[in-house]
C-alpha atoms as an extended CHARMM CRD file, in Angstrom:
* protein
*
        79  EXT
         1         1  MET       CA            -98.5460000000       33.3680000000      -62.5250000000  PROA      1               0.0000000000
         2         2  LYS       CA            -95.9090000000       30.7390000000      -61.8830000000  PROA      2               0.0000000000
         3         3  ARG       CA            -94.1000000000       30.6270000000      -58.5490000000  PROA      3               0.0000000000
         4         4  ASN       CA            -90.4500000000       30.6880000000      -58.4690000000  PROA      4               0.0000000000
         5         5  ASN       CA            -88.5610000000       27.7530000000      -57.4260000000  PROA      5               0.0000000000
         6         6  SER       CA            -86.3230000000       27.9180000000      -54.5010000000  PROA      6               0.0000000000
         7         7  LEU       CA            -82.5710000000       27.4560000000      -54.9500000000  PROA      7               0.0000000000
         8         8  THR       CA            -82.7050000000       24.2020000000      -52.9560000000  PROA      8               0.0000000000
         9         9  ARG       CA            -85.3650000000       22.7550000000      -55.2940000000  PROA      9               0.0000000000
        10        10  MET       CA            -83.4110000000       23.9160000000      -58.3960000000  PROA      10              0.0000000000
        11        11  ILE       CA            -80.2260000000       22.3070000000      -57.0750000000  PROA      11              0.0000000000
        12        12  ALA       CA            -82.0930000000       18.9400000000      -56.2990000000  PROA      12              0.0000000000
        13        13  THR       CA            -83.6280000000       19.0520000000      -59.7780000000  PROA      13              0.0000000000
        14        14  ASP       CA            -80.2390000000       19.4250000000      -61.4320000000  PROA      14              0.0000000000
        15        15  ILE       CA            -78.7620000000       16.5670000000      -59.4940000000  PROA      15              0.0000000000
        16        16  LEU       CA            -81.6130000000       14.2660000000      -60.1480000000  PROA      16              0.0000000000
        17        17  ASN       CA            -81.3070000000       15.2330000000      -63.9010000000  PROA      17              0.0000000000
        18        18  MET       CA            -77.5170000000       14.3630000000      -64.0070000000  PROA      18              0.0000000000
        19        19  ASN       CA            -76.5720000000       11.0810000000      -65.4410000000  PROA      19              0.0000000000
        20        20  PHE       CA            -75.1910000000        8.3590000000      -63.2620000000  PROA      20              0.0000000000
        21        21  PHE       CA            -71.5140000000        9.0270000000      -63.8210000000  PROA      21              0.0000000000
        22        22  ASN       CA            -71.8840000000       12.8720000000      -62.9680000000  PROA      22              0.0000000000
        23        23  LEU       CA            -73.7500000000       11.8570000000      -59.7820000000  PROA      23              0.0000000000
        24        24  LEU       CA            -71.0520000000        9.4060000000      -58.8250000000  PROA      24              0.0000000000
        25        25  LEU       CA            -68.2650000000       11.7860000000      -59.4920000000  PROA      25              0.0000000000
        26        26  PHE       CA            -70.0500000000       14.6270000000      -57.4790000000  PROA      26              0.0000000000
        27        27  THR       CA            -70.5600000000       12.1630000000      -54.5430000000  PROA      27              0.0000000000
        28        28  LEU       CA            -66.7870000000       11.1440000000      -54.6010000000  PROA      28              0.0000000000
        29        29  ILE       CA            -65.7890000000       14.7970000000      -54.6070000000  PROA      29              0.0000000000
        30        30  ILE       CA            -67.9170000000       15.5160000000      -51.5300000000  PROA      30              0.0000000000
        31        31  ILE       CA            -66.7680000000       12.4400000000      -49.7380000000  PROA      31              0.0000000000
        32        32  THR       CA            -62.9890000000       13.3510000000      -50.4950000000  PROA      32              0.0000000000
        33        33  LEU       CA            -63.5170000000       16.8870000000      -49.3000000000  PROA      33              0.0000000000
        34        34  ILE       CA            -65.0940000000       15.6900000000      -45.9230000000  PROA      34              0.0000000000
        35        35  GLU       CA            -62.1470000000       13.2030000000      -45.3540000000  PROA      35              0.0000000000
        36        36  ILE       CA            -59.6340000000       15.7910000000      -46.0750000000  PROA      36              0.0000000000
        37        37  PHE       CA            -61.0670000000       18.2580000000      -43.5520000000  PROA      37              0.0000000000
        38        38  LYS       CA            -61.4020000000       15.3830000000      -40.9540000000  PROA      38              0.0000000000
        39        39  VAL       CA            -57.8690000000       14.3720000000      -41.3830000000  PROA      39              0.0000000000
        40        40  ASN       CA            -56.5360000000       18.0900000000      -41.0580000000  PROA      40              0.0000000000
        41        41  TYR       CA            -58.8050000000       18.5270000000      -37.8950000000  PROA      41              0.0000000000
        42        42  GLN       CA            -57.3110000000       15.3290000000      -36.4140000000  PROA      42              0.0000000000
        43        43  VAL       CA            -53.8010000000       16.4490000000      -37.1330000000  PROA      43              0.0000000000
        44        44  LYS       CA            -54.4060000000       19.9140000000      -35.6570000000  PROA      44              0.0000000000
        45        45  LEU       CA            -55.8580000000       18.2780000000      -32.3710000000  PROA      45              0.0000000000
        46        46  LEU       CA            -52.8550000000       15.9370000000      -32.3150000000  PROA      46              0.0000000000
        47        47  THR       CA            -50.4450000000       18.9070000000      -32.5520000000  PROA      47              0.0000000000
        48        48  ILE       CA            -52.3150000000       20.9400000000      -29.8790000000  PROA      48              0.0000000000
        49        49  LYS       CA            -52.1620000000       17.8950000000      -27.5540000000  PROA      49              0.0000000000
        50        50  LYS       CA            -48.4700000000       17.4290000000      -28.0260000000  PROA      50              0.0000000000
        51        51  TYR       CA            -47.7830000000       21.1880000000      -27.6290000000  PROA      51              0.0000000000
        52        52  GLN       CA            -49.6880000000       21.1790000000      -24.2590000000  PROA      52              0.0000000000
        53        53  GLU       CA            -47.5990000000       17.9550000000      -23.1120000000  PROA      53              0.0000000000
        54        54  ILE       CA            -44.3530000000       19.8560000000      -24.0140000000  PROA      54              0.0000000000
        55        55  LYS       CA            -45.7220000000       23.0510000000      -22.2250000000  PROA      55              0.0000000000
        56        56  LYS       CA            -46.3860000000       20.9490000000      -19.0910000000  PROA      56              0.0000000000
        57        57  GLY       CA            -43.0010000000       19.4420000000      -19.3110000000  PROA      57              0.0000000000
        58        58  VAL       CA            -44.4160000000       15.8930000000      -19.9690000000  PROA      58              0.0000000000
        59        59  LEU       CA            -41.8300000000       13.6640000000      -21.7490000000  PROA      59              0.0000000000
        60        60  LEU       CA            -42.9760000000       12.3330000000      -25.1560000000  PROA      60              0.0000000000
        61        61  GLN       CA            -42.6050000000        8.9390000000      -26.2910000000  PROA      61              0.0000000000
        62        62  SER       CA            -39.2160000000        9.5300000000      -28.2250000000  PROA      62              0.0000000000
        63        63  GLU       CA            -36.5960000000       12.2330000000      -28.1200000000  PROA      63              0.0000000000
        64        64  GLU       CA            -37.1760000000       12.7700000000      -31.7980000000  PROA      64              0.0000000000
        65        65  ASP       CA            -40.7570000000       13.8120000000      -31.1700000000  PROA      65              0.0000000000
        66        66  ASN       CA            -39.7650000000       16.0670000000      -28.4330000000  PROA      66              0.0000000000
        67        67  LEU       CA            -37.2310000000       17.9890000000      -30.5440000000  PROA      67              0.0000000000
        68        68  PHE       CA            -39.4880000000       18.0220000000      -33.5630000000  PROA      68              0.0000000000
        69        69  PHE       CA            -42.5820000000       19.7420000000      -31.5370000000  PROA      69              0.0000000000
        70        70  LYS       CA            -40.0240000000       21.9550000000      -29.6870000000  PROA      70              0.0000000000
        71        71  LYS       CA            -38.7640000000       23.2320000000      -33.1640000000  PROA      71              0.0000000000
        72        72  ILE       CA            -42.4970000000       23.8320000000      -34.1710000000  PROA      72              0.0000000000
        73        73  ILE       CA            -43.1350000000       25.7130000000      -30.8530000000  PROA      73              0.0000000000
        74        74  THR       CA            -40.0360000000       27.8940000000      -31.3150000000  PROA      74              0.0000000000
        75        75  GLU       CA            -41.0320000000       28.6380000000      -34.9330000000  PROA      75              0.0000000000
        76        76  HSD       CA            -44.5260000000       29.5380000000      -33.9600000000  PROA      76              0.0000000000
        77        77  SER       CA            -43.4230000000       31.7060000000      -31.1750000000  PROA      77              0.0000000000
        78        78  LYS       CA            -41.1850000000       33.7260000000      -33.6610000000  PROA      78              0.0000000000
        79        79  LYS       CA            -44.1800000000       34.6980000000      -35.7070000000  PROA      79              0.0000000000
């Protein structure tokens, strides 16, 4: 009786059976998704940092930044 292949082995076999173009496309999609999530995470961290600076009363680099983040804070607190 044949042993069933695991899901990981089936996926690896499918990837190896792809032609070069499909493998390249698959790799580019994965890299793009990783970069998107990395940038979103960095923006989130920056926003949290600026929010904490405003809460502490620390002046930001410019008055426009200060007004922008105060606007974000007031919109967030209304929700």
